[in-house]
């Protein structure tokens, strides 16, 4: 008889015991973010920069996907994608996003909510030029999020762009970075008996960070 996975999940009552989050936190959420982010990498958490990004279209319907957080600036967080993709179109429509980083090995997650806009072209150029040649060609060949009649069509376009750019591959105008400018953070640390720590930051009317704790 096979394993009853539904019952196994329903009856999984493991506790959280890997850390705690005191009230003595930095006044700037970026400081705490960088501390946690660095720890995730140093402790070799799998896919430590995997970002679960949610966008919303003009009808208010959300869509989510996993991508990679590639940079942190004084203004916010940068990721890269095709501007004509579903996420790109929805960002153009509403300009708002939510992000989530989750490190199960640390029993930690960070939620981010804010606005999103295209990054400076110079930033996109610099990152694109650092990519492997195959990824550069792929940015040209893939009409991201559009229907594709067959894998062969994609492979044929790839061959076409390989021939078109035998040497240097320029960045397509339809591909580049986005900057997430956070307006709200939540730092979540798993605790025993599901009494988790949740420390939140949100910008007030003066664009200063207000810090508070939420019930688990």
Short mmCIF file of C-alpha atoms in Angstrom, two decimals:
data_model
loop_
_atom_site.label_atom_id
_atom_site.label_comp_id
_atom_site.label_asym_id
_atom_site.label_seq_id
_atom_site.Cartn_x
_atom_site.Cartn_y
_atom_site.Cartn_z
CA UNK A 1 0.00 0.00 0.00
CA UNK A 2 1.33 3.45 -0.92
CA UNK A 3 2.05 6.18 1.58
CA UNK A 4 -0.91 8.41 2.39
CA UNK A 5 0.86 11.73 1.79
CA UNK A 6 -2.16 13.83 2.76
CA UNK A 7 -2.35 12.23 6.19
CA UNK A 8 1.40 12.47 6.60
CA UNK A 9 1.35 16.21 5.89
CA UNK A 10 -1.71 16.80 8.06
CA UNK A 11 -0.09 15.04 10.99
CA UNK A 12 3.31 16.70 10.64
CA UNK A 13 3.66 18.69 13.86
CA UNK A 14 7.40 19.36 14.02
CA UNK A 15 8.39 22.38 16.08
CA UNK A 16 10.59 25.37 15.26
CA UNK A 17 13.66 25.81 17.44
CA UNK A 18 16.51 27.34 15.42
CA UNK A 19 16.39 30.95 16.55
CA UNK A 20 14.56 33.95 17.91
CA UNK A 21 14.05 37.59 16.99
CA UNK A 22 14.28 40.04 19.87
CA UNK A 23 12.75 43.51 20.06
CA UNK A 24 16.25 44.99 19.81
CA UNK A 25 16.44 45.23 16.03
CA UNK A 26 18.08 47.82 13.73
CA UNK A 27 16.06 50.94 12.96
CA UNK A 28 16.77 50.43 9.25
CA UNK A 29 15.29 47.21 7.77
CA UNK A 30 18.02 47.05 5.14
CA UNK A 31 20.55 46.43 7.92
CA UNK A 32 18.61 43.46 9.23
CA UNK A 33 17.96 42.22 5.69
CA UNK A 34 21.67 42.24 4.86
CA UNK A 35 22.48 40.46 8.13
CA UNK A 36 20.00 37.67 7.43
CA UNK A 37 20.87 37.49 3.74
CA UNK A 38 24.59 37.16 4.45
CA UNK A 39 23.93 34.49 7.06
CA UNK A 40 21.82 32.51 4.57
CA UNK A 41 24.74 32.42 2.13
CA UNK A 42 27.42 31.72 4.72
CA UNK A 43 25.40 28.84 6.14
CA UNK A 44 24.99 27.52 2.58
CA UNK A 45 21.21 27.57 2.40
CA UNK A 46 20.05 26.11 -0.94
CA UNK A 47 19.19 28.80 -3.52
CA UNK A 48 19.70 31.50 -0.89
CA UNK A 49 18.82 34.32 -3.31
CA UNK A 50 15.68 32.69 -4.70
CA UNK A 51 12.94 35.33 -4.59
CA UNK A 52 9.24 34.45 -4.79
CA UNK A 53 7.90 37.47 -6.68
CA UNK A 54 4.21 38.32 -6.93
CA UNK A 55 2.85 40.87 -9.40
CA UNK A 56 -0.71 42.12 -9.86
CA UNK A 57 -2.46 43.09 -13.09
CA UNK A 58 -4.90 45.96 -13.54
CA UNK A 59 -7.83 43.65 -12.71
CA UNK A 60 -6.21 42.89 -9.34
CA UNK A 61 -5.32 39.30 -10.22
CA UNK A 62 -1.98 38.18 -8.75
CA UNK A 63 0.60 35.88 -10.33
CA UNK A 64 3.73 34.47 -8.72
CA UNK A 65 7.00 32.89 -9.74
CA UNK A 66 10.50 32.17 -8.41
CA UNK A 67 13.41 34.21 -9.75
CA UNK A 68 16.80 35.33 -8.47
CA UNK A 69 17.54 38.44 -6.46
CA UNK A 70 20.73 39.78 -8.02
CA UNK A 71 21.64 43.01 -6.25
CA UNK A 72 20.92 45.18 -3.21
CA UNK A 73 21.23 48.96 -3.42
CA UNK A 74 20.43 51.85 -1.09
CA UNK A 75 17.06 52.15 -2.85
CA UNK A 76 16.06 48.51 -2.94
CA UNK A 77 16.44 45.17 -4.67
CA UNK A 78 17.22 44.32 -8.29
CA UNK A 79 16.22 41.36 -10.44
CA UNK A 80 16.41 40.86 -14.21
CA UNK A 81 13.89 39.63 -16.76
CA UNK A 82 12.24 40.17 -20.12
CA UNK A 83 10.26 43.41 -20.01
CA UNK A 84 7.62 41.86 -22.28
CA UNK A 85 7.02 38.89 -19.95
CA UNK A 86 3.85 38.57 -17.89
CA UNK A 87 5.58 40.04 -14.85
CA UNK A 88 6.94 42.89 -16.96
CA UNK A 89 3.51 43.71 -18.35
CA UNK A 90 1.90 43.58 -14.92
CA UNK A 91 4.58 45.81 -13.41
CA UNK A 92 3.92 48.30 -16.22
CA UNK A 93 0.18 48.18 -15.41
CA UNK A 94 0.26 48.56 -11.63
CA UNK A 95 3.85 49.15 -10.51
CA UNK A 96 3.44 47.15 -7.30
CA UNK A 97 5.02 43.85 -6.23
CA UNK A 98 5.47 41.58 -3.24
CA UNK A 99 8.51 39.40 -2.64
CA UNK A 100 9.36 36.54 -0.31
CA UNK A 101 12.67 34.91 0.58
CA UNK A 102 12.39 31.66 2.55
CA UNK A 103 15.21 29.72 4.18
CA UNK A 104 13.68 26.57 5.70
CA UNK A 105 17.04 25.45 7.10
CA UNK A 106 17.09 28.60 9.24
CA UNK A 107 13.33 28.68 9.84
CA UNK A 108 13.34 32.25 8.51
CA UNK A 109 11.55 34.23 5.87
CA UNK A 110 11.47 37.87 4.77
CA UNK A 111 8.45 39.46 3.12
CA UNK A 112 8.81 42.63 1.06
CA UNK A 113 6.08 44.86 -0.38
CA UNK A 114 6.63 47.93 -2.48
CA UNK A 115 6.76 49.57 -5.86
CA UNK A 116 8.76 48.41 -8.85
CA UNK A 117 10.31 50.20 -11.80
CA UNK A 118 12.90 49.56 -14.49
CA UNK A 119 16.48 49.85 -13.29
CA UNK A 120 18.93 52.31 -14.81
CA UNK A 121 19.99 51.06 -18.29
CA UNK A 122 23.66 51.23 -17.26
CA UNK A 123 22.97 48.73 -14.47
CA UNK A 124 21.19 46.41 -16.90
CA UNK A 125 24.04 46.71 -19.43
CA UNK A 126 26.67 45.86 -16.84
CA UNK A 127 24.81 42.79 -15.61
CA UNK A 128 23.95 41.57 -19.12
CA UNK A 129 27.60 41.81 -20.13
CA UNK A 130 28.55 39.60 -17.17
CA UNK A 131 26.25 36.76 -18.27
CA UNK A 132 27.41 33.63 -20.12
CA UNK A 133 27.02 33.78 -23.89
CA UNK A 134 24.24 31.17 -23.87
CA UNK A 135 22.14 33.24 -21.47
CA UNK A 136 22.66 36.33 -23.64
CA UNK A 137 21.49 34.50 -26.76
CA UNK A 138 18.55 33.10 -24.79
CA UNK A 139 17.41 36.62 -23.92
CA UNK A 140 17.05 37.29 -27.64
CA UNK A 141 15.58 33.93 -28.62
CA UNK A 142 12.90 33.63 -25.93
CA UNK A 143 9.65 35.56 -26.36
CA UNK A 144 9.08 35.10 -22.65
CA UNK A 145 5.54 34.24 -21.50
CA UNK A 146 4.17 34.05 -25.07
CA UNK A 147 2.69 30.79 -26.38
CA UNK A 148 5.22 28.58 -28.16
CA UNK A 149 4.11 26.14 -30.86
CA UNK A 150 7.05 23.79 -30.33
CA UNK A 151 10.47 23.44 -28.75
CA UNK A 152 11.90 23.30 -32.27
CA UNK A 153 10.80 26.90 -32.93
CA UNK A 154 12.72 28.10 -29.89
CA UNK A 155 15.80 26.14 -30.87
CA UNK A 156 15.66 27.50 -34.42
CA UNK A 157 15.51 31.07 -33.11
CA UNK A 158 18.48 30.31 -30.89
CA UNK A 159 20.48 29.16 -33.91
CA UNK A 160 19.46 32.31 -35.80
CA UNK A 161 20.73 34.60 -33.05
CA UNK A 162 23.92 32.58 -32.64
CA UNK A 163 24.61 33.36 -36.30
CA UNK A 164 23.49 36.98 -36.01
CA UNK A 165 25.83 37.66 -33.08
CA UNK A 166 28.97 35.58 -33.71
CA UNK A 167 31.03 37.71 -31.35
CA UNK A 168 29.65 40.26 -28.88
CA UNK A 169 25.97 39.93 -27.94
CA UNK A 170 24.26 43.27 -27.21
CA UNK A 171 21.57 43.62 -24.56
CA UNK A 172 18.07 43.53 -26.10
CA UNK A 173 15.93 46.61 -25.40
CA UNK A 174 13.23 44.26 -24.11
CA UNK A 175 15.48 42.78 -21.39
CA UNK A 176 16.90 44.33 -18.26
CA UNK A 177 16.63 44.99 -14.56
CA UNK A 178 13.83 46.01 -12.24
CA UNK A 179 14.27 47.84 -8.97
CA UNK A 180 11.96 46.96 -6.08
CA UNK A 181 11.61 49.94 -3.73
CA UNK A 182 10.29 48.50 -0.45
CA UNK A 183 7.56 50.19 1.55
CA UNK A 184 7.09 47.34 3.98
CA UNK A 185 9.18 44.46 5.39
CA UNK A 186 8.31 41.55 7.61
CA UNK A 187 11.02 39.41 9.22
CA UNK A 188 9.70 36.02 10.36
CA UNK A 189 11.57 33.67 12.67
CA UNK A 190 10.02 30.31 13.48
CA UNK A 191 9.53 29.68 17.22
CA UNK A 192 8.29 26.84 19.39
CA UNK A 193 4.55 26.11 19.66
CA UNK A 194 3.94 28.21 16.52
CA UNK A 195 4.49 31.38 18.58
CA UNK A 196 6.66 32.81 15.83
CA UNK A 197 8.48 36.14 15.90
CA UNK A 198 7.24 38.67 13.32
CA UNK A 199 9.01 42.03 13.23
CA UNK A 200 7.63 44.52 10.70
CA UNK A 201 8.83 47.78 9.20
CA UNK A 202 6.66 50.16 7.22
CA UNK A 203 7.19 53.67 5.92
CA UNK A 204 5.17 56.42 7.56
CA UNK A 205 3.90 59.64 5.96
CA UNK A 206 7.36 61.18 6.35
CA UNK A 207 9.03 58.19 4.66
CA UNK A 208 10.63 57.09 7.93
CA UNK A 209 10.60 53.47 9.03
CA UNK A 210 8.10 52.51 11.72
CA UNK A 211 8.97 49.28 13.56
CA UNK A 212 6.49 47.00 15.28
CA UNK A 213 5.85 43.39 16.23
CA UNK A 214 2.87 41.34 15.00
CA UNK A 215 1.11 38.38 16.55
CA UNK A 216 2.19 35.05 15.05
#
